Short mmCIF file of C-alpha atoms and ligand atoms in Angstrom, two decimals:
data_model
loop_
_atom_site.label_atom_id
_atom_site.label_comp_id
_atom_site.label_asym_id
_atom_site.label_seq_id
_atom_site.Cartn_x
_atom_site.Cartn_y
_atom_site.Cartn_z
CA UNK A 1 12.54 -21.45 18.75
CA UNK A 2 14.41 -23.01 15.71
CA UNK A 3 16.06 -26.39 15.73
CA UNK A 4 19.26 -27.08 14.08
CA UNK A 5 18.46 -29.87 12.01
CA UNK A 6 22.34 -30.39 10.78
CA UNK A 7 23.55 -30.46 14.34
CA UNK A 8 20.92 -33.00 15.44
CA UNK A 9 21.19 -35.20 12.45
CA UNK A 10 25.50 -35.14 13.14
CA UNK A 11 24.84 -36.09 16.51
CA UNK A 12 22.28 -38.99 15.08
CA UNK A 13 24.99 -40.19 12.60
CA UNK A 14 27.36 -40.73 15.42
CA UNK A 15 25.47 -43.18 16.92
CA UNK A 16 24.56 -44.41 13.53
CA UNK A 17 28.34 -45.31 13.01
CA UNK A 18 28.51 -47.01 16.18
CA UNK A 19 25.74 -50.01 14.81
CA UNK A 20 27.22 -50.06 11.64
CA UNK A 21 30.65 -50.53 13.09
CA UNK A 22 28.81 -53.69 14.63
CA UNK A 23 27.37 -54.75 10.97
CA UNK A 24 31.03 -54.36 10.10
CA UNK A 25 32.11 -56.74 12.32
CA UNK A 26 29.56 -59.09 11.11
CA UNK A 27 30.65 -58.51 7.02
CA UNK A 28 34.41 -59.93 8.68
CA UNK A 29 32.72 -62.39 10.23
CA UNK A 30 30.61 -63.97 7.86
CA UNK A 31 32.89 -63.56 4.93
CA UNK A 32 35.57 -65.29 7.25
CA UNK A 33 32.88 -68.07 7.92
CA UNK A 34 32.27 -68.43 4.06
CA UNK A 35 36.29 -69.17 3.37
CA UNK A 36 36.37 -71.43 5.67
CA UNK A 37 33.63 -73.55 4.67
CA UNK A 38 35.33 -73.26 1.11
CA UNK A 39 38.32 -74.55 2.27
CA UNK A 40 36.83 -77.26 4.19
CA UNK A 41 34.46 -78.35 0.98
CA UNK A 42 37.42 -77.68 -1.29
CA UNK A 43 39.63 -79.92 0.90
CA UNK A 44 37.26 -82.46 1.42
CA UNK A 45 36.23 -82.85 -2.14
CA UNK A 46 39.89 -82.73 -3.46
CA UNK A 47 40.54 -85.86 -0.97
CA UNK A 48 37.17 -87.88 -2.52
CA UNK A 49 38.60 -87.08 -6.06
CA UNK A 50 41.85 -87.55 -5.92
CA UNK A 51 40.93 -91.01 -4.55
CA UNK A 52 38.53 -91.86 -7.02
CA UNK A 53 40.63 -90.50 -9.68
CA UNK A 54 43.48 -92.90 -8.64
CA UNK A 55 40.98 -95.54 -8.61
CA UNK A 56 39.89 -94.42 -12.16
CA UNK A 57 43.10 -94.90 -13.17
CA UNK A 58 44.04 -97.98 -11.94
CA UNK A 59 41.03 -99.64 -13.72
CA UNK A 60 41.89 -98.08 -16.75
CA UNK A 61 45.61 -99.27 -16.51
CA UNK A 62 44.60 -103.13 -15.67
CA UNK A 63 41.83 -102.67 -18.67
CA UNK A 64 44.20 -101.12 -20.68
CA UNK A 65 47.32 -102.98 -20.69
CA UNK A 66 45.32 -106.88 -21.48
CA UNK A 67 43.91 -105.12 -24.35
CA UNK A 68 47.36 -103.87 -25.73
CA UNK A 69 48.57 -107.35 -24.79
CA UNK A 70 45.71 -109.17 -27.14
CA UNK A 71 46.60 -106.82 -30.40
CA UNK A 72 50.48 -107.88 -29.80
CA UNK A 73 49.58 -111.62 -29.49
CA UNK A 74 47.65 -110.77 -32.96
CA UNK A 75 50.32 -109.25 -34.58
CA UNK A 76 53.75 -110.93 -33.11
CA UNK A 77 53.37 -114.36 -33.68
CA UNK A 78 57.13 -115.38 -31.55
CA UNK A 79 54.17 -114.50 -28.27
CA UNK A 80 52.57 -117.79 -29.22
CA UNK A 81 55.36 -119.40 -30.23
CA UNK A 82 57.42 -118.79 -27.24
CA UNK A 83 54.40 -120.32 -24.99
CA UNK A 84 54.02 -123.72 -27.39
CA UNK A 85 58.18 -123.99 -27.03
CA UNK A 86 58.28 -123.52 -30.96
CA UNK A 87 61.05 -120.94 -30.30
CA UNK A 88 64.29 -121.24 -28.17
CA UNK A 89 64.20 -119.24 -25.44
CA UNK A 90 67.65 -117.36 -25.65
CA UNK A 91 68.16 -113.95 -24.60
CA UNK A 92 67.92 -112.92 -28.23
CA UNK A 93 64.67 -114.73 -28.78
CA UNK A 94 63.77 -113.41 -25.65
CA UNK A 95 64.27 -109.98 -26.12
CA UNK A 96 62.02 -110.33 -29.48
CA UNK A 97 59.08 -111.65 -28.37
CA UNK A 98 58.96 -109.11 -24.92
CA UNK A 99 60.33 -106.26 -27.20
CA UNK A 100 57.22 -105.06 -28.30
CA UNK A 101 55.79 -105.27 -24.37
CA UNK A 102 58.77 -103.39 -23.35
CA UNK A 103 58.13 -100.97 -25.75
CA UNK A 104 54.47 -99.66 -23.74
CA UNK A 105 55.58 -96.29 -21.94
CA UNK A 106 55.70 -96.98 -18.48
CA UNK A 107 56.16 -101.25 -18.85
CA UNK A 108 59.78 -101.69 -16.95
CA UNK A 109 60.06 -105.59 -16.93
CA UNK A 110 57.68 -108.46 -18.77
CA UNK A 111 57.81 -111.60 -19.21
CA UNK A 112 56.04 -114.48 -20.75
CA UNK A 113 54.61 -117.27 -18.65
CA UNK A 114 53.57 -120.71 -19.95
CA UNK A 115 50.70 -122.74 -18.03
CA UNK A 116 53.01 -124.48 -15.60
CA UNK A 117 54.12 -121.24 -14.26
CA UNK A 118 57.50 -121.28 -15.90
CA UNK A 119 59.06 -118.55 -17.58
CA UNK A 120 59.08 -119.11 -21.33
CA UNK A 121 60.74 -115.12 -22.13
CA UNK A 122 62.10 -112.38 -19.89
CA UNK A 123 63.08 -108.91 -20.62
CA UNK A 124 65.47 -109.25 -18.17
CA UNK A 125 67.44 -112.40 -16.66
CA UNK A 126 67.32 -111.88 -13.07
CA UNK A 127 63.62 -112.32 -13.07
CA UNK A 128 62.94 -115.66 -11.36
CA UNK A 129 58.78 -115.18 -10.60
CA UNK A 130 59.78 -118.51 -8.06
CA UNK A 131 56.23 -119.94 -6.78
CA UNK A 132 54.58 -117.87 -9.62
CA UNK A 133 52.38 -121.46 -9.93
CA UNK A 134 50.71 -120.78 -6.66
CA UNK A 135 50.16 -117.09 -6.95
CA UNK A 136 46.79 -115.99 -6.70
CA UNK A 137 46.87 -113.48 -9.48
CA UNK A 138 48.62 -115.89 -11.94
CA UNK A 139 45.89 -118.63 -11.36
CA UNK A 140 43.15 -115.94 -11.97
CA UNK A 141 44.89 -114.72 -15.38
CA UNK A 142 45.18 -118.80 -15.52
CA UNK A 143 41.12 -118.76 -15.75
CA UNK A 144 40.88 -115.64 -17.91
CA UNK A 145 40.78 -112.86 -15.65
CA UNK A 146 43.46 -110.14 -15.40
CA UNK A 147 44.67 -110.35 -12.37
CA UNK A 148 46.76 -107.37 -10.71
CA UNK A 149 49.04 -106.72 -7.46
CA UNK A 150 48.88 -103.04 -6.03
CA UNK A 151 50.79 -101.94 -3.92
CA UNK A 152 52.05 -98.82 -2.11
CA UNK A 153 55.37 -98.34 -0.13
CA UNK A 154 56.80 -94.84 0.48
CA UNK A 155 54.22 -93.26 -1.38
CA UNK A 156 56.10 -95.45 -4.63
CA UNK A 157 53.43 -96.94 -6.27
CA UNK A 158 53.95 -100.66 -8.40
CA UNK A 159 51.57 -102.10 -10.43
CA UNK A 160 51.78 -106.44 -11.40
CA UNK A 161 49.49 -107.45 -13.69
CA UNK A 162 49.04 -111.30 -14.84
CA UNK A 163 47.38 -110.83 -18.23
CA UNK A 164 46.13 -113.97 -19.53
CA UNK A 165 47.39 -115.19 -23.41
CA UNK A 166 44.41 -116.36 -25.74
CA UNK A 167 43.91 -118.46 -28.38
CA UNK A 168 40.81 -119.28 -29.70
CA UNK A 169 39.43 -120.13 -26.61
CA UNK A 170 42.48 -121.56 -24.90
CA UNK A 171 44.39 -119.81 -22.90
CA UNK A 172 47.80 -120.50 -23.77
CA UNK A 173 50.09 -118.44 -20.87
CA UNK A 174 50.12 -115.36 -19.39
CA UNK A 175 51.67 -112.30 -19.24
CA UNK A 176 53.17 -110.72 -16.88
CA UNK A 177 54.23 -107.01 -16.98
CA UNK A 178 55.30 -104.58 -13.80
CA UNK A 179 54.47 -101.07 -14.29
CA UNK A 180 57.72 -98.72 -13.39
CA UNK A 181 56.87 -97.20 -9.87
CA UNK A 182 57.92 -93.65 -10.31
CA UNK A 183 56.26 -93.38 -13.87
CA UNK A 184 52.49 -94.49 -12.12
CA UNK A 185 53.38 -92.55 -9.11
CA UNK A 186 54.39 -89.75 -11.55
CA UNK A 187 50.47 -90.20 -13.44
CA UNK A 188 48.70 -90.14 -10.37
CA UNK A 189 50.46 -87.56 -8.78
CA UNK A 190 50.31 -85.23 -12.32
CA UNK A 191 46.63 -85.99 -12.30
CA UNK A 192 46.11 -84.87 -8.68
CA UNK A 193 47.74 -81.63 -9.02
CA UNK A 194 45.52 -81.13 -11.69
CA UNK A 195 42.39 -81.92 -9.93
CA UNK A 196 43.55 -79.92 -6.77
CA UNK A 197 44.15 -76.72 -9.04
CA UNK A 198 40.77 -77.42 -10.68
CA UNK A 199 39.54 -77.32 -7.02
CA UNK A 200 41.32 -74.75 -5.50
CA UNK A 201 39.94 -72.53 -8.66
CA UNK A 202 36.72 -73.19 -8.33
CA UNK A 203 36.73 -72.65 -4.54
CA UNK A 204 38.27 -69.80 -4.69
CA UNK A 205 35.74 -68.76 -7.79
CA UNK A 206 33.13 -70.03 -5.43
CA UNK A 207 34.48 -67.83 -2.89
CA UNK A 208 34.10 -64.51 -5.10
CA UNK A 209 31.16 -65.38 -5.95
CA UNK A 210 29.34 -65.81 -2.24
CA UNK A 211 31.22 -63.06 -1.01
CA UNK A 212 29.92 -60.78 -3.68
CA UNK A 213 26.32 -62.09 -2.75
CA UNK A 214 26.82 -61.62 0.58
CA UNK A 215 28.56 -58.27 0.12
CA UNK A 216 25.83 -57.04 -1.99
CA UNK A 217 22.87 -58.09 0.16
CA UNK A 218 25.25 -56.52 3.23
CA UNK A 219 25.35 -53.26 1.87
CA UNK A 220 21.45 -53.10 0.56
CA UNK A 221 20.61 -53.96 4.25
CA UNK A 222 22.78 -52.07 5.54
CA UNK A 223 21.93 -48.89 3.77
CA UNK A 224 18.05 -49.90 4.39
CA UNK A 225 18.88 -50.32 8.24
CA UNK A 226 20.78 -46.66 8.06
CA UNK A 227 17.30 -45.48 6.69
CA UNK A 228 15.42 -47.28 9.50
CA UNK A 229 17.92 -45.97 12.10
CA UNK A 230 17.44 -42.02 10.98
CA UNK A 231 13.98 -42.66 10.09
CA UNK A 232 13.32 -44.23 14.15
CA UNK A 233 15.70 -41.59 15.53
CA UNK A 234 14.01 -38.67 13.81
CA UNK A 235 10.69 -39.63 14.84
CA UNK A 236 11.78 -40.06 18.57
CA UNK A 237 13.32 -36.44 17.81
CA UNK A 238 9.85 -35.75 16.59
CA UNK A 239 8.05 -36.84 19.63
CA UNK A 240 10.19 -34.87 21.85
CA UNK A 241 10.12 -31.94 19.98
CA UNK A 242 6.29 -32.26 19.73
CA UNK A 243 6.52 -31.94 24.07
CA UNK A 244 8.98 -29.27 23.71
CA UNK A 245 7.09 -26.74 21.45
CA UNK A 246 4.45 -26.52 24.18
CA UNK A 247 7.01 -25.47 26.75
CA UNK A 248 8.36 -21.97 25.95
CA UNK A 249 10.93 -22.09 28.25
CA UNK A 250 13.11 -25.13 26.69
CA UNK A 251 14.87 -23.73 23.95
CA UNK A 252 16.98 -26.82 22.62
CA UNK A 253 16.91 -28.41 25.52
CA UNK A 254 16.48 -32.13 24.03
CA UNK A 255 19.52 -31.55 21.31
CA UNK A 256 21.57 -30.62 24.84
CA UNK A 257 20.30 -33.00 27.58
CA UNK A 258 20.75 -36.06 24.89
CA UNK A 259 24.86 -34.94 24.28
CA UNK A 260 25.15 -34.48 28.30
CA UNK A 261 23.77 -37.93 28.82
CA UNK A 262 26.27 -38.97 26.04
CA UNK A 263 29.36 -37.20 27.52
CA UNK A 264 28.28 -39.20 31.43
CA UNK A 265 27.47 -42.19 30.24
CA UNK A 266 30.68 -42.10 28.41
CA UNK A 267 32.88 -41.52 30.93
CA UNK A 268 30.99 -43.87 33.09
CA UNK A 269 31.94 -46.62 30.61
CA UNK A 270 35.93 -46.19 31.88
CA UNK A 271 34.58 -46.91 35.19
CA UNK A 272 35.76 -50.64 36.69
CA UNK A 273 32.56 -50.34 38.28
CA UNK A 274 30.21 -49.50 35.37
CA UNK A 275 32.30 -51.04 32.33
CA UNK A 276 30.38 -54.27 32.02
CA UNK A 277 27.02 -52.69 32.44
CA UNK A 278 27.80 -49.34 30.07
CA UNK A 279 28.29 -51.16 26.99
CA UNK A 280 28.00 -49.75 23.11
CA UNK A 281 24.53 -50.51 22.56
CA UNK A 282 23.39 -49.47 26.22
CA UNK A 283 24.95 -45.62 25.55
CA UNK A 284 23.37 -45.39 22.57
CA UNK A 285 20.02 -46.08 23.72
CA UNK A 286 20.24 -43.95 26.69
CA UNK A 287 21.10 -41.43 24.38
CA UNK A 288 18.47 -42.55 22.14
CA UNK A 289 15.66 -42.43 25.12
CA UNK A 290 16.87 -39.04 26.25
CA UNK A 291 14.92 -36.92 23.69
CA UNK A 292 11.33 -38.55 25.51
CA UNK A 293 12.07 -37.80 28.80
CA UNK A 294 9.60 -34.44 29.30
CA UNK A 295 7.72 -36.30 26.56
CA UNK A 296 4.65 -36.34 28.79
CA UNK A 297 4.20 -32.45 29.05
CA UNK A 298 2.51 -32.93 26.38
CA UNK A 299 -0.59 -33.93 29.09
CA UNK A 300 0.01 -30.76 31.09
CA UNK A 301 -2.02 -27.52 29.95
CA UNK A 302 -0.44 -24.93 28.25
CA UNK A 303 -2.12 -22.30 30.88
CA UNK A 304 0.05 -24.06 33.25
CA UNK A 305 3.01 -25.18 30.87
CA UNK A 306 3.30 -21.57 29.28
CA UNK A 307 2.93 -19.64 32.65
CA UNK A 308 5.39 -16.87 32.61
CA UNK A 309 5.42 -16.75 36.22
CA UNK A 310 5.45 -18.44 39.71
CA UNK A 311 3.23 -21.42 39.66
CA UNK A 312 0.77 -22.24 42.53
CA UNK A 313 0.79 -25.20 44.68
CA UNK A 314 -2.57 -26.71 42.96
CA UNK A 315 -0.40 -25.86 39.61
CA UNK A 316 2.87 -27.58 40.80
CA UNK A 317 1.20 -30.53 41.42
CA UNK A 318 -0.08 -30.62 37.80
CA UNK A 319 3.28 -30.22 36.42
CA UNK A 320 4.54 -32.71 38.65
CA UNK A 321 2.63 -35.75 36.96
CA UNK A 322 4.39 -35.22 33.55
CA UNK A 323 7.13 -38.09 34.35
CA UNK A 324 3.85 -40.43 34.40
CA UNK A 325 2.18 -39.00 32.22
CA UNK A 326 5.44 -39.69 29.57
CA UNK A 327 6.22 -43.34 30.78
CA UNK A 328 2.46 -44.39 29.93
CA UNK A 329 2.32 -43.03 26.75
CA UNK A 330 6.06 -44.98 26.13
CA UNK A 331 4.38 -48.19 28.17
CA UNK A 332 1.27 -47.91 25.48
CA UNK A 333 4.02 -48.10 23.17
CA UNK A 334 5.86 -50.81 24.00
CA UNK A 335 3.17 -53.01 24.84
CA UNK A 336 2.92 -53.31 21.26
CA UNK A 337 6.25 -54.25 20.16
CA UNK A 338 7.82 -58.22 20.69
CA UNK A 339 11.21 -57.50 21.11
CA UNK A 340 12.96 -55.52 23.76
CA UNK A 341 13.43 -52.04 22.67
CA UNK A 342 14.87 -48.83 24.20
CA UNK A 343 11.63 -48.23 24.94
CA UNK A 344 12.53 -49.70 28.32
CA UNK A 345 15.13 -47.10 29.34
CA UNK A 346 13.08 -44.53 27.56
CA UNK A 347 10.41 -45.33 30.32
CA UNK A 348 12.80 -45.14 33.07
CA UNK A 349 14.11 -41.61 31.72
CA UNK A 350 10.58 -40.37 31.66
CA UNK A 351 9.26 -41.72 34.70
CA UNK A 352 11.98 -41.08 37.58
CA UNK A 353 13.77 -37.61 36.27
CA UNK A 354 12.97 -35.87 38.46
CA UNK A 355 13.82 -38.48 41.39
CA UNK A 356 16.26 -37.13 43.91
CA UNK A 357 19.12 -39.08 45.32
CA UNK A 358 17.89 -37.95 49.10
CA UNK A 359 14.56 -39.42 48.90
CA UNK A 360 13.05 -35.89 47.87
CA UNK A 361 12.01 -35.78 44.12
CA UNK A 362 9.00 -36.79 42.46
CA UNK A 363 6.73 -38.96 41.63
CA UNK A 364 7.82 -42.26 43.21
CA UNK A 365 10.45 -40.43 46.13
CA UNK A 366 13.09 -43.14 45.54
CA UNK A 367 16.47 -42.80 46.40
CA UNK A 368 19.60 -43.60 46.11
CA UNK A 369 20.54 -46.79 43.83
CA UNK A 370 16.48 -47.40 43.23
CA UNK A 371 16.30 -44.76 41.09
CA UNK A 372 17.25 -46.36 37.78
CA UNK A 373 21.04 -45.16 36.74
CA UNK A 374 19.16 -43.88 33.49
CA UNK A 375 17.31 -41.56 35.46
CA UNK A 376 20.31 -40.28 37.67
CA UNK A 377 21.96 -39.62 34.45
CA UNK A 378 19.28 -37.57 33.04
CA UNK A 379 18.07 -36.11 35.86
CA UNK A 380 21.92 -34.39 36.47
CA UNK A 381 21.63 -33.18 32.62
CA UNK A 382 18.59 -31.94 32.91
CA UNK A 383 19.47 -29.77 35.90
CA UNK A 384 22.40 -28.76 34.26
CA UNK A 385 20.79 -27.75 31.03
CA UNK A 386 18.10 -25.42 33.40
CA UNK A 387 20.25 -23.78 35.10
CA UNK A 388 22.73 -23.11 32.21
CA UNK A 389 20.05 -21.64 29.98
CA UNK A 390 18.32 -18.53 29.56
CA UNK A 391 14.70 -18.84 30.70
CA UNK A 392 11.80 -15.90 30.52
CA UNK A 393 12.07 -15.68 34.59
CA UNK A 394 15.55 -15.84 35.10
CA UNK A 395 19.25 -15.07 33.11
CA UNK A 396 21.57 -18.07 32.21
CA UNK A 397 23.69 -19.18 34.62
CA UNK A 398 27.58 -19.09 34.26
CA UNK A 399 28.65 -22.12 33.91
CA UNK A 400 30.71 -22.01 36.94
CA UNK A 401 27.68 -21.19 39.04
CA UNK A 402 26.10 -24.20 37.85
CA UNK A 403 29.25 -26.15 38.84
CA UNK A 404 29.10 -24.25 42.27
CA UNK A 405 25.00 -25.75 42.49
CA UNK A 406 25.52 -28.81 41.26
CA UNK A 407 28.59 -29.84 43.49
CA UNK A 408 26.34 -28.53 46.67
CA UNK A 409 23.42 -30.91 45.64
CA UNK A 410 25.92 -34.14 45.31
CA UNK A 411 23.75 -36.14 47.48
CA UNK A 412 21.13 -34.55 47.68
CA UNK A 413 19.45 -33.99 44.10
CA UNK A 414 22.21 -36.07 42.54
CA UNK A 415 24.18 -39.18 42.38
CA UNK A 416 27.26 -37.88 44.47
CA UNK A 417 29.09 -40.73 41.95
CA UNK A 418 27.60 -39.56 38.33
CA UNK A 419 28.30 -35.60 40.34
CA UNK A 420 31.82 -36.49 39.98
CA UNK A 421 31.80 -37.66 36.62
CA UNK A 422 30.57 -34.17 35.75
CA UNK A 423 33.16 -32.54 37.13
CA UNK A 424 35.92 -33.90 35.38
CA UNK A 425 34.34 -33.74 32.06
CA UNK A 426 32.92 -30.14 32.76
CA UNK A 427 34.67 -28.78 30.02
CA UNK A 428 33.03 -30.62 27.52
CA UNK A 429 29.10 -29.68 28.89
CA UNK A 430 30.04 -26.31 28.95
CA UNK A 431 31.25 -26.71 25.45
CA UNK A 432 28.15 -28.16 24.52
CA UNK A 433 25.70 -25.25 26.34
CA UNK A 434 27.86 -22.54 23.83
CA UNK A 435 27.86 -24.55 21.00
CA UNK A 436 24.29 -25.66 20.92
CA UNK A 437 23.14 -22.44 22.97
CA UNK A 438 19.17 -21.25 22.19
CA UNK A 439 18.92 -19.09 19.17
FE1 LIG B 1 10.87 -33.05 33.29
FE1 LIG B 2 13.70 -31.67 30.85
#
């Protein structure tokens, strides 16, 4: 009685792939979870600089501009001159002593204002500044402060600043000089782009880099759960096999009740009535629990177990207490584990196999819907597995005899329901009884 190891393991590796199709899901997930957060910290931090940074700038346009102002007054002495009324104030005049304000990149009108508020040069004459006097801004240059006007209109930004005009310690006048709109707007909206690309880079470098983090702790876990998987399923294998050894008769029956159980509770899964309840996870461990269901023969003795012939009454009734004997040993188990596990179905399997749909079976006599769906599943793949194999009393059926057996016990041994589910996938069990047929 020789296993195949390769067929068992392929069969393993399909339910392998349907858990990692699940951690797939999750890599999508998370890595979708990851950009977005990016986004959203890249968005949100490109809003708080680009505000600060037009802040920044601001400040360093009203610092900059009173400081380029003083070094003129230093150097062009018509400034002063203009104020104290030395100088006419004709256009030519006034073009000289604004000329070198004009001259800042970005300045598009100036003028030069004497302490009563009027206009003592222009660079250009339909500048009236009427009520300058009482403007705020003007009285604060007026005391020694820049003062500034900021405003925004159609996302056209102008900047007014009042610059006051020193002497000594005396302020003589102020200047006043009006940024061009378009050239500011033009800074600020150079120096966002910049900061947004600088953001948008190191998001998206931010991005690579947690996703190849993530990726690489995915795929070390993943190949470490693979390992865990094969290494759980093989030992189940190894617990049924263990059971199996003992009972001559078997063959490879586990390898072909666990692919009939698969091929039901598949089909059962298209079922309006079963869909919810036969999910992914729930097939695989029924196919998973399979292997354990004789798994308490182990308890029976081998005199009995390994009887070639008839056995007695007295001897029956020993055999008969192998589904308890199983579903303790798996309740020992799982009494030791804090999460729900398989183990539950596994119990189920074991236990109530042997359950008939009439009432009849043993141990508990359930029927009908008590019997767990678990056990009506197994319990039709087990029969069909007995009758299609050779056994040292009796010749392998053909499979249509076991059809012909099966259909008469709808309702009797089996769920008339999971009965009919056989039927139309016969094909496929008898497929399975060649392919995986004792050596
Ligand atoms: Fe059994
Ligand atoms: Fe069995």
């Amino acid at each position: 009685m020789v296993f195949n190891h390769t067929k068992y393991i392929m069969h393993m590796k399909g339910k392998v792939k349907t858990k990692l199709n699940i951690t797939g899901n999750i890599l999508i997930y998370y890595t979708v979870i990851i950009l977005v957060m990016v986004i959203a910290v890249s968005s949100l931090m490109g809003i708080i600089i680009s505000r600060y940074q037009e802040n920044h700038l601001l400040i360093a346009h009203i610092e900059f501009y009173p400081e380029l102002i003083n070094v003129l007054v230093d150097k062009d002495p018509t400034i002063l001159q203009t104020l104290s009324g030395k100088k006419s104030s004709g256009i030519s005049d006034n073009k000289s002593s604004v000329a070198g304000m004009l001259a800042i990149k970005g300045v598009s009108s100036a003028a030069i204002i004497n302490t009563n508020g009027e206009i003592a040069a222009q660079s250009n004459l339909n500048l009236t500044l009427k009520g300058i006097s009482l403007n705020q801004q003007f009285i604060k240059a007026l005391s020694g402060s820049t003062g500034y006007e900021y405003t925004i209109k159609d996302n056209d930004r102008s900047l007014i600043l009042y610059i006051p005009v020193k002497s000594g310690n005396d302020i003589k006048g102020v200047v006043y000089l009006s940024e061009n709109g378009s050239h500011l707007t033009s800074i600020i909206h150079g120096s966002r782009f910049t900061a947004w690309l600088i953001i948008s880079l190191s998001g998206l470098l931010l991005y690579i880099l947690l996703f190849y983090i993530f990726y690489h702790s995915f795929r070390k876990q993943k190949k470490i759960n693979e390992h865990l998987w094969q290494t759980q399923d093989v030992t189940i294998f190894a617990l049924g096999y263990q059971a199996e050894l003992r009972d001559l008769e078997t063959g490879k029956h586990i390898e072909r009740t666990s692919a009939y159980v698969s091929i039901i509770a598949k089909e059962l899964k298209k079922h309006e009535k079963y869909k919810t309840y036969m999910t992914d996870d729930y097939i695989s461990d029924l196919v998973r629990s399979a292997p354990l269901h004789d798994i308490g023969k182990v308890a029976i003795p081998d005199s009995i177990l390994r009887k070639p012939g008839k056995l007695t009454d007295e001897e029956y009734l020993i055999m008969q207490t192998h589904p308890e004997h199983g579903s303790d040993i798996l309740e020992k188990a799982e009494e030791r584990l804090t999460f729900p596990s398989f183990f539950k179905i596994a119990i189920q399997m074991s236990k109530y196999h042997h359950e008939k749909w009439n009432g009849t079976g043993y141990p508990s006599k359930l029927s009908g819907v008590d019997i767990p769906l678990s056990a009506r599943i197994m319990a039709l793949a087990d029969v069909y597995d007995a009758l299609s194999s050779a056994r040292p009393y009796k010749e392998a059926f053909s499979h249509e005899k076991c059809i012909s057996i099966i259909k008469d016990e709808s309702g009797k041994s089996f769920d008339p329901e999971i009965v009919g589910i056989f039927l139309t996938k016969e094909q496929e069990f008898k497929n399975v009884s060649i392919l995986m047929k004792d050596d």
